[in-house]
CSV table of C-alpha atoms in Angstrom, one decimal:
chain,number,residue,atom,x,y,z
A,7,MET,CA,-9.5,11.3,1.3
A,8,GLU,CA,-7.3,14.3,1.0
A,9,PRO,CA,-6.5,15.9,4.4
A,10,SER,CA,-7.3,19.5,5.2
A,11,ASN,CA,-4.4,21.8,4.7
A,12,PRO,CA,-3.6,23.7,8.0
A,13,LEU,CA,-0.6,25.2,6.4
A,14,THR,CA,-2.6,27.9,4.8
A,15,THR,CA,-4.4,29.0,8.0
A,16,ALA,CA,-1.8,28.6,10.7
A,17,ALA,CA,-0.5,32.1,10.4
A,18,GLN,CA,-3.8,33.5,11.6
A,19,LYS,CA,-3.9,31.1,14.5
A,20,ARG,CA,-0.5,31.5,16.0
A,21,ARG,CA,1.8,34.5,16.9
A,22,ARG,CA,5.4,34.8,17.6
A,23,ILE,CA,7.4,37.5,19.4
A,24,VAL,CA,9.9,39.3,17.2
A,25,PRO,CA,13.3,38.0,18.2
A,26,ALA,CA,15.3,40.1,20.7
A,27,LEU,CA,18.1,40.4,18.1
A,28,THR,CA,15.8,42.2,15.8
A,29,ALA,CA,14.7,44.6,18.6
A,30,ALA,CA,18.3,45.4,19.5
A,31,LEU,CA,19.1,46.1,15.8
A,32,MET,CA,16.2,48.6,15.7
A,33,VAL,CA,17.5,50.4,18.8
A,34,GLY,CA,21.0,50.6,17.3
A,35,LEU,CA,19.6,52.3,14.2
A,36,LEU,CA,17.7,54.9,16.3
A,37,VAL,CA,20.9,56.0,18.2
A,38,ALA,CA,23.2,55.9,15.2
A,39,PRO,CA,25.0,59.3,14.4
A,40,ALA,CA,23.5,61.5,11.7
A,41,VAL,CA,24.7,61.0,8.1
A,42,PRO,CA,26.9,63.9,7.0
A,43,ALA,CA,25.5,66.3,4.5
A,44,GLY,CA,26.0,65.3,0.9
A,45,ALA,CA,26.9,61.7,1.8
A,46,THR,CA,25.2,58.9,-0.1
A,47,VAL,CA,22.7,57.0,1.9
A,48,PRO,CA,23.1,53.3,1.4
A,49,ALA,CA,20.0,51.2,0.7
A,50,VAL,CA,18.8,49.2,3.7
A,51,ALA,CA,17.3,45.8,2.7
A,52,VAL,CA,14.2,44.7,4.4
A,53,PRO,CA,15.1,41.5,6.3
A,54,ALA,CA,13.2,38.4,5.2
A,55,ARG,CA,10.6,37.1,7.8
A,56,TYR,CA,11.4,33.9,9.6
A,57,VAL,CA,9.3,30.9,8.3
A,58,SER,CA,9.2,27.7,10.3
A,59,ILE,CA,7.3,24.5,9.8
A,60,SER,CA,6.2,22.4,12.8
A,61,GLY,CA,5.1,18.8,12.4
A,62,THR,CA,6.7,16.7,9.7
A,63,PRO,CA,4.7,16.0,6.6
A,64,LEU,CA,4.2,12.2,5.9
A,65,LEU,CA,4.5,10.3,2.7
A,66,ARG,CA,1.6,7.8,2.5
A,67,GLY,CA,-0.2,5.7,0.0
A,68,ASP,CA,0.5,2.7,-2.3
A,69,ALA,CA,4.2,2.6,-3.1
A,70,THR,CA,3.9,0.3,-6.1
A,71,VAL,CA,3.9,0.9,-9.9
A,72,GLY,CA,0.5,2.4,-10.6
A,73,GLY,CA,-0.2,3.2,-7.0
A,74,LEU,CA,-1.1,6.6,-5.6
A,75,LEU,CA,1.3,8.3,-3.2
A,76,LYS,CA,0.1,11.2,-1.1
A,77,VAL,CA,1.7,13.9,1.1
A,78,ASP,CA,-0.2,14.1,4.4
A,79,VAL,CA,0.0,17.6,6.0
A,80,SER,CA,-2.9,17.1,8.4
A,81,ASN,CA,-0.5,17.5,11.4
A,82,THR,CA,1.8,20.1,9.9
A,83,PHE,CA,1.6,23.8,10.6
A,84,ALA,CA,3.4,26.9,9.2
A,85,HIS,CA,4.5,29.9,11.2
A,86,VAL,CA,5.9,33.3,10.1
A,87,SER,CA,7.5,36.1,12.1
A,88,PRO,CA,6.8,38.9,11.9
A,89,GLU,CA,3.3,37.7,11.4
A,90,GLY,CA,1.1,38.6,8.4
A,91,GLY,CA,-0.4,37.1,5.2
A,92,SER,CA,-1.4,33.7,4.2
A,93,ALA,CA,0.9,30.8,3.2
A,94,ALA,CA,1.0,29.4,-0.3
A,95,VAL,CA,1.9,25.7,-0.3
A,96,SER,CA,3.6,23.9,-3.2
A,97,TYR,CA,4.9,20.4,-3.6
A,98,SER,CA,7.8,18.7,-5.4
A,99,TRP,CA,8.7,15.1,-6.0
A,100,THR,CA,12.0,13.4,-6.7
A,101,ARG,CA,13.2,10.0,-8.0
A,102,ASP,CA,16.5,9.0,-6.5
A,103,GLY,CA,17.1,12.7,-5.6
A,104,VAL,CA,16.3,13.9,-9.2
A,105,PRO,CA,13.2,16.1,-9.7
A,106,ILE,CA,10.3,14.4,-11.4
A,107,PRO,CA,9.1,16.6,-14.3
A,108,GLY,CA,5.5,17.6,-14.0
A,109,ALA,CA,5.0,16.3,-10.4
A,110,GLY,CA,3.9,19.3,-8.4
A,111,GLY,CA,0.8,18.4,-6.5
A,112,PRO,CA,0.1,16.7,-3.2
A,113,THR,CA,-0.4,13.3,-4.9
A,114,TYR,CA,1.8,11.4,-7.4
A,115,ARG,CA,1.0,8.1,-9.2
A,116,ALA,CA,4.1,6.0,-9.5
A,117,THR,CA,5.1,4.9,-13.0
A,118,SER,CA,7.3,2.1,-14.4
A,119,ALA,CA,10.2,4.6,-14.4
A,120,ASP,CA,9.9,4.6,-10.6
A,121,LEU,CA,10.3,0.8,-10.2
A,122,GLY,CA,13.0,0.1,-7.7
A,123,ARG,CA,13.7,3.8,-7.2
A,124,VAL,CA,13.3,5.9,-4.1
A,125,VAL,CA,10.6,8.5,-4.4
A,126,ALA,CA,10.5,11.4,-2.0
A,127,ALA,CA,8.3,14.5,-1.7
A,128,SER,CA,8.9,18.0,-0.2
A,129,VAL,CA,6.5,20.7,0.9
A,130,THR,CA,7.4,24.4,0.4
A,131,VAL,CA,5.6,27.2,2.3
A,132,THR,CA,5.9,30.7,0.9
A,133,TYR,CA,4.6,33.9,2.4
A,134,ASP,CA,6.4,36.3,0.0
A,135,ALA,CA,9.5,36.1,-2.3
A,136,ASP,CA,11.9,36.3,0.6
A,137,SER,CA,10.0,34.4,3.2
A,138,THR,CA,9.9,30.7,2.4
A,139,SER,CA,10.7,27.3,3.9
A,140,THR,CA,10.9,23.7,2.6
A,141,MET,CA,10.6,20.5,4.5
A,142,GLN,CA,10.9,16.9,3.1
A,143,ALA,CA,8.1,14.5,3.9
A,144,ALA,CA,9.0,11.4,6.0
A,145,HIS,CA,9.6,8.7,4.8
A,146,PRO,CA,11.0,8.3,1.2
A,147,LEU,CA,9.8,5.1,-0.3
A,148,ARG,CA,11.3,2.6,-2.7
A,149,VAL,CA,8.6,1.8,-5.3
A,150,ALA,CA,7.8,-1.9,-5.8
A,151,ALA,CA,6.6,-3.8,-8.8
A,152,ALA,CA,2.9,-3.6,-9.8
A,153,ALA,CA,0.7,-5.1,-7.1
A,154,ARG,CA,-2.1,-7.7,-7.4
A,155,ALA,CA,-4.5,-4.8,-7.1
A,156,ARG,CA,-3.5,-3.4,-10.5
A,157,GLY,CA,-5.5,-6.2,-12.1
A,158,PHE,CA,-4.8,-8.8,-14.7
A,159,ASN,CA,-6.2,-7.4,-17.9
A,160,GLY,CA,-4.4,-4.1,-18.0
A,161,ASP,CA,-7.1,-1.7,-17.1
A,162,GLY,CA,-5.9,-1.1,-13.5
A,163,THR,CA,-9.1,-2.3,-11.8
A,164,LEU,CA,-9.9,-5.2,-9.5
A,165,ASP,CA,-10.1,-8.7,-11.1
A,166,ILE,CA,-10.8,-12.0,-9.3
A,167,PHE,CA,-9.5,-15.4,-10.6
A,168,ALA,CA,-11.7,-18.5,-10.1
A,169,ARG,CA,-11.2,-22.2,-11.1
A,170,ASP,CA,-14.2,-24.3,-11.8
A,171,SER,CA,-14.6,-28.1,-11.2
A,172,THR,CA,-13.6,-28.8,-14.8
A,173,GLY,CA,-10.3,-27.1,-14.4
A,174,ARG,CA,-11.1,-23.9,-16.3
A,175,LEU,CA,-9.5,-20.8,-15.0
A,176,LEU,CA,-11.9,-17.8,-15.2
A,177,LEU,CA,-11.3,-14.1,-14.9
A,178,TYR,CA,-14.0,-11.9,-13.3
A,179,PRO,CA,-13.0,-8.4,-14.2
A,180,THR,CA,-14.6,-5.2,-12.9
A,181,ASP,CA,-15.0,-1.7,-14.3
A,182,GLY,CA,-13.5,0.0,-11.2
A,183,ARG,CA,-16.9,1.3,-10.1
A,184,GLY,CA,-18.5,-1.7,-8.5
A,185,ASN,CA,-19.7,-3.5,-11.6
A,186,TRP,CA,-18.7,-6.7,-13.2
A,187,GLN,CA,-17.6,-7.0,-16.8
A,188,ALA,CA,-17.9,-10.1,-19.0
A,189,THR,CA,-16.4,-13.2,-17.5
A,190,GLN,CA,-13.4,-14.6,-19.5
A,191,VAL,CA,-12.0,-18.1,-19.7
A,192,ILE,CA,-8.2,-17.6,-19.5
A,193,GLY,CA,-7.1,-21.2,-19.2
A,194,THR,CA,-8.0,-24.9,-19.2
A,195,GLY,CA,-6.4,-27.9,-17.4
A,196,TRP,CA,-5.8,-26.0,-14.2
A,197,ASN,CA,-7.2,-28.8,-12.0
A,198,SER,CA,-3.7,-30.3,-11.8
A,199,PHE,CA,-2.7,-27.6,-9.4
A,200,ASN,CA,-3.4,-27.7,-5.7
A,201,LEU,CA,-2.3,-24.1,-4.8
A,202,LEU,CA,-2.8,-20.9,-6.7
A,203,VAL,CA,-1.9,-17.4,-5.9
A,204,SER,CA,-1.3,-14.1,-7.7
A,205,PRO,CA,1.8,-12.2,-6.5
A,206,GLY,CA,1.3,-9.2,-8.7
A,207,ASP,CA,4.2,-8.5,-11.1
A,208,PHE,CA,6.7,-11.2,-10.2
A,209,ASP,CA,9.1,-11.1,-13.2
A,210,GLY,CA,9.5,-7.4,-13.6
A,211,ASP,CA,7.7,-6.9,-16.9
A,212,GLY,CA,5.0,-4.7,-15.4
A,213,THR,CA,2.1,-7.2,-15.7
A,214,VAL,CA,0.3,-9.3,-13.1
A,215,ASP,CA,1.3,-12.9,-12.9
A,216,VAL,CA,0.1,-16.2,-11.3
A,217,LEU,CA,2.0,-18.8,-9.4
A,218,ALA,CA,0.7,-22.4,-9.4
A,219,ARG,CA,1.9,-25.5,-7.5
A,220,ASP,CA,1.3,-29.0,-9.0
A,221,GLY,CA,1.0,-32.4,-7.3
A,222,GLN,CA,4.8,-33.0,-7.5
A,223,GLY,CA,5.7,-29.8,-5.6
A,224,ARG,CA,6.8,-27.9,-8.6
A,225,LEU,CA,6.1,-24.2,-8.6
A,226,ILE,CA,5.1,-22.7,-12.0
A,227,LEU,CA,5.1,-19.0,-13.0
A,228,TYR,CA,2.4,-18.1,-15.5
A,229,GLN,CA,3.5,-14.7,-16.9
A,230,GLY,CA,0.6,-12.4,-17.6
A,231,ASN,CA,0.7,-10.4,-20.9
A,232,GLY,CA,-1.1,-7.4,-19.5
A,233,SER,CA,-4.3,-7.9,-21.6
A,234,GLY,CA,-6.0,-10.8,-19.9
A,235,GLY,CA,-3.8,-13.6,-21.4
A,236,TRP,CA,-0.4,-15.3,-21.0
A,237,LYS,CA,3.1,-15.0,-22.3
A,238,LYS,CA,4.6,-18.3,-21.2
A,239,ALA,CA,4.9,-20.7,-18.2
A,240,LEU,CA,8.1,-21.2,-16.4
A,241,GLN,CA,9.1,-23.6,-13.6
A,242,VAL,CA,10.5,-21.4,-10.8
A,243,GLY,CA,10.8,-23.9,-7.9
A,244,GLN,CA,10.5,-27.5,-6.7
A,245,GLY,CA,10.0,-29.2,-3.4
A,246,TRP,CA,7.1,-26.9,-2.4
A,247,GLN,CA,4.8,-29.8,-1.5
A,248,SER,CA,5.6,-29.3,2.2
A,249,PHE,CA,3.7,-25.9,2.3
A,250,THR,CA,0.0,-25.8,3.1
A,251,ASP,CA,-0.5,-22.2,2.0
A,252,LEU,CA,1.1,-19.5,-0.1
A,253,ILE,CA,0.5,-15.8,0.8
A,254,ALA,CA,1.2,-12.9,-1.6
A,255,PRO,CA,1.8,-9.8,0.6
A,256,GLY,CA,3.6,-7.6,-2.0
A,257,ASP,CA,7.1,-6.2,-1.5
A,258,PHE,CA,7.6,-7.6,2.1
A,259,ASN,CA,11.3,-6.7,2.5
A,260,GLY,CA,11.3,-3.3,0.8
A,261,ASP,CA,13.7,-4.0,-2.1
A,262,GLY,CA,11.3,-3.2,-4.8
A,263,THR,CA,10.2,-6.7,-5.8
A,264,ASN,CA,7.2,-8.8,-4.9
A,265,ASP,CA,7.6,-11.7,-2.4
A,266,ILE,CA,5.9,-14.8,-1.2
A,267,LEU,CA,5.2,-16.0,2.3
A,268,ALA,CA,5.0,-19.8,2.6
A,269,LYS,CA,3.3,-21.6,5.5
A,270,ASP,CA,4.0,-25.2,6.4
A,271,SER,CA,2.0,-27.7,8.4
A,272,ALA,CA,3.9,-27.0,11.5
A,273,GLY,CA,2.9,-23.4,11.4
A,274,ASN,CA,6.3,-22.0,10.3
A,275,LEU,CA,6.2,-19.0,8.1
A,276,VAL,CA,9.0,-18.6,5.5
A,277,LEU,CA,9.7,-15.5,3.5
A,278,TYR,CA,10.7,-16.2,-0.1
A,279,PRO,CA,12.0,-12.9,-1.5
A,280,GLY,CA,11.5,-12.4,-5.2
A,281,ASN,CA,14.5,-11.3,-7.2
A,282,GLY,CA,12.5,-9.2,-9.7
A,283,TRP,CA,13.2,-11.5,-12.6
A,284,GLY,CA,11.0,-14.5,-11.8
A,285,GLY,CA,13.3,-16.1,-9.3
A,286,TRP,CA,14.2,-16.0,-5.7
A,287,LEU,CA,16.7,-14.6,-3.2
A,288,THR,CA,17.6,-16.5,-0.1
A,289,PRO,CA,14.5,-17.6,1.9
A,290,ARG,CA,14.4,-17.4,5.7
A,291,LYS,CA,11.9,-18.2,8.5
A,292,ILE,CA,10.1,-15.2,9.9
A,293,GLY,CA,7.4,-16.6,12.1
A,294,GLN,CA,5.9,-19.6,13.8
A,295,GLY,CA,2.6,-20.7,15.4
A,296,TRP,CA,0.6,-19.9,12.2
A,297,GLU,CA,-0.9,-23.4,11.8
A,298,GLY,CA,-4.3,-22.2,13.1
A,299,TYR,CA,-4.6,-19.1,11.0
A,300,TYR,CA,-6.3,-18.5,7.7
A,301,ALA,CA,-4.1,-15.8,6.1
A,302,VAL,CA,-4.4,-13.7,2.9
A,303,GLY,CA,-2.1,-11.0,1.5
A,304,ALA,CA,-3.8,-7.5,1.4
A,305,GLY,CA,-1.1,-5.2,0.0
A,306,HIS,CA,-1.4,-1.6,1.1
A,307,PHE,CA,-4.8,-2.3,2.7
A,308,LEU,CA,-4.6,0.6,5.2
A,309,GLY,CA,-3.7,3.3,2.8
A,310,THR,CA,-0.2,3.6,4.1
A,311,PRO,CA,3.2,2.4,2.9
A,312,ASP,CA,3.0,-0.5,5.3
A,313,LEU,CA,2.0,-3.9,3.9
A,314,VAL,CA,-0.8,-5.9,5.5
A,315,VAL,CA,-1.7,-9.6,5.9
A,316,LEU,CA,-5.2,-10.3,7.1
A,317,THR,CA,-5.6,-13.3,9.4
A,318,ARG,CA,-8.5,-15.1,10.8
A,319,PRO,CA,-8.1,-17.5,13.8
A,320,PHE,CA,-10.6,-20.1,14.6
A,321,TRP,CA,-12.7,-17.8,16.8
A,322,GLY,CA,-13.5,-15.6,13.8
A,323,ASN,CA,-11.8,-12.2,14.3
A,324,LEU,CA,-10.5,-10.5,11.2
A,325,GLU,CA,-7.0,-9.4,12.3
A,326,VAL,CA,-4.6,-6.9,10.7
A,327,ARG,CA,-0.8,-7.8,10.7
A,328,THR,CA,1.5,-5.1,9.4
A,329,THR,CA,5.1,-4.9,8.2
A,330,HIS,CA,7.1,-1.7,7.5
A,331,ARG,CA,8.5,-3.5,4.5
A,332,ASN,CA,11.6,-4.5,6.4
A,333,GLY,CA,11.2,-8.3,6.1
A,334,TRP,CA,9.4,-8.8,9.4
A,335,PHE,CA,6.0,-8.4,10.8
A,336,GLU,CA,5.7,-5.8,13.6
A,337,GLU,CA,5.1,-8.6,16.1
A,338,TYR,CA,8.2,-10.5,14.7
A,339,GLY,CA,6.1,-13.3,13.3
A,340,LEU,CA,4.3,-14.2,16.5
A,341,PRO,CA,0.5,-14.5,15.8
A,342,GLY,CA,-0.5,-13.3,19.2
A,343,GLY,CA,0.9,-9.8,18.6
A,344,PHE,CA,-1.3,-8.5,15.8
A,345,ALA,CA,-2.0,-4.8,15.1
A,346,GLY,CA,-5.7,-5.1,15.9
A,347,SER,CA,-9.1,-6.6,14.9
A,348,ILE,CA,-11.3,-5.0,12.3
A,349,GLY,CA,-14.2,-7.4,12.3
A,350,TRP,CA,-15.9,-10.2,14.2
A,351,GLY,CA,-18.0,-13.2,13.1
A,352,TRP,CA,-15.9,-14.0,10.1
A,353,GLU,CA,-15.8,-17.7,11.0
A,354,SER,CA,-18.9,-18.2,8.8
A,355,VAL,CA,-17.0,-17.0,5.7
A,356,ALA,CA,-15.5,-20.0,3.8
A,357,ARG,CA,-13.1,-18.0,1.7
A,358,ILE,CA,-11.6,-14.5,2.1
A,359,GLY,CA,-9.5,-12.4,-0.2
A,360,VAL,CA,-8.3,-9.0,-1.1
A,361,ALA,CA,-7.8,-8.1,-4.8
A,362,GLY,CA,-8.0,-4.3,-4.7
A,363,ASP,CA,-10.6,-1.6,-4.8
A,364,PHE,CA,-14.0,-2.8,-5.9
A,365,ASN,CA,-16.1,0.3,-5.9
A,366,GLY,CA,-13.5,3.0,-6.9
A,367,ASP,CA,-13.5,5.0,-3.6
A,368,GLY,CA,-9.7,4.6,-3.1
A,369,ASP,CA,-9.9,2.0,-0.3
A,370,PHE,CA,-9.1,-1.7,-0.7
A,371,ASP,CA,-12.1,-4.0,-0.1
A,372,VAL,CA,-12.4,-7.6,1.2
A,373,TYR,CA,-14.4,-10.3,-0.6
A,374,GLY,CA,-15.9,-13.3,1.2
A,375,ILE,CA,-17.7,-16.4,0.1
A,376,ASP,CA,-20.1,-18.0,2.5
A,377,GLY,CA,-21.3,-21.6,2.8
A,378,ASN,CA,-24.2,-20.8,0.4
A,379,GLY,CA,-21.9,-19.7,-2.3
A,380,ARG,CA,-22.7,-16.0,-2.0
A,381,LEU,CA,-19.9,-13.6,-2.8
A,382,THR,CA,-20.1,-10.6,-0.5
A,383,MET,CA,-17.9,-7.5,-0.9
A,384,TYR,CA,-17.0,-5.7,2.3
A,385,LEU,CA,-16.2,-2.1,1.5
A,386,GLY,CA,-13.2,-0.7,3.5
A,387,ASP,CA,-12.9,2.7,5.1
A,388,THR,CA,-9.5,3.9,6.2
A,389,SER,CA,-10.6,7.5,7.0
A,390,GLY,CA,-10.1,7.0,10.7
A,391,TYR,CA,-7.0,4.9,10.6
A,392,SER,CA,-4.4,7.7,10.6
A,393,HIS,CA,-5.7,9.1,13.9
A,394,LEU,CA,-6.8,6.0,15.8
A,395,GLY,CA,-5.0,3.1,14.2
A,396,THR,CA,-7.0,-0.1,13.6
A,397,ALA,CA,-9.4,1.1,16.3
A,398,GLY,CA,-10.4,3.8,13.8
A,399,TYR,CA,-10.9,1.4,10.9
A,400,ARG,CA,-14.5,1.2,9.7
A,401,TRP,CA,-16.5,-0.5,6.9
A,402,LYS,CA,-18.6,1.5,4.5
A,403,GLY,CA,-21.0,-1.4,4.2
A,404,SER,CA,-21.3,-4.7,2.4
A,405,SER,CA,-23.3,-6.2,-0.4
A,406,VAL,CA,-23.8,-9.5,-2.1
A,407,VAL,CA,-22.2,-9.2,-5.6
A,408,GLY,CA,-22.4,-12.8,-6.8
A,409,TRP,CA,-24.0,-16.2,-6.3
A,410,GLY,CA,-22.9,-19.7,-7.1
A,411,TRP,CA,-19.3,-19.2,-6.0
A,412,GLY,CA,-19.3,-22.2,-3.7
A,413,GLY,CA,-18.7,-24.5,-6.7
A,414,PHE,CA,-15.3,-23.1,-7.5
A,415,THR,CA,-12.3,-25.1,-6.4
A,416,ALA,CA,-10.1,-22.0,-6.1
A,417,VAL,CA,-10.7,-18.3,-5.8
A,418,PHE,CA,-7.8,-15.8,-5.6
């Protein structure tokens, strides 16, 4: 939802007193001696009006390749003195400090040229040619590799992976408007794997990939080709058998590459930072006490640059845990300090996941599979989040969008 633009109306709402310095200057002109006859009268320039901007614009949105970034001016106001006229508002975007050609609106969709670069935006308020002011939006963002939400088949819409009992890997693509497209078989023999997750683009080629762990603890990267198929499979790790779950949050540490969170049986949570080329940087423990929590990566679920992991404890709340992409959760890895609950009664849902925006309204949605095999899509609504935090998060509704999903041995 695009915010209302108070910048264009604030001048009619607020007044400022002409500075004393200006008044003193006017008095001085009134008492100045007369100009001698025949002398040339110098031209007196009309001083520019003073323009100020109060309230810093904010850079929001999905800071990934293909994601939509937005300048939020809902709490930003313009003032001009002496008062008069209406403000014209314009926007500019930069990549590592260099202007991005053609980017002049309040939104910008990040491209592959932005990968690993810092994108910033500025707002310029103009009353007339000599009365203008520019302010940069907080906070410039490093654009990360394509997220899981970009989809597997190259059309930029939500896809869900599912493995059946025979080991076939199926792709359930959507049209981006809440409708399924034809199911595709994209692999066979996948029943040798006991953990499956999609980290988004893990090897830096712009396409969504899959990570799979086999019974010997080897971690295999299946490189997506961007059109619903595969390039090749590469072993990218071993000794991963000690982990009970793999969580794909996105770019957790803010370096522009997608990462993995690995949870062990003791409840320790370890960050494995991706290096952007299909390998790893140095892992480190970032939390403990996670053994009783069902957790799924949710990307930019709240419509902000922060990343989200959704958790469900045994009592059934759906909890939001956020990171500022600095390598830590806001509660420093302690499960008791979550950002807030956005739902109750989720203990009846056997599987939960977030794969992007199902119905095309701009908000990420949550899918759940119950004990009867029904696939329900819970439609997110972030419109109240910027004002009230997680207390303002709402759901637009939910609907059953599939049956017979209980027979799958993996859904991700």
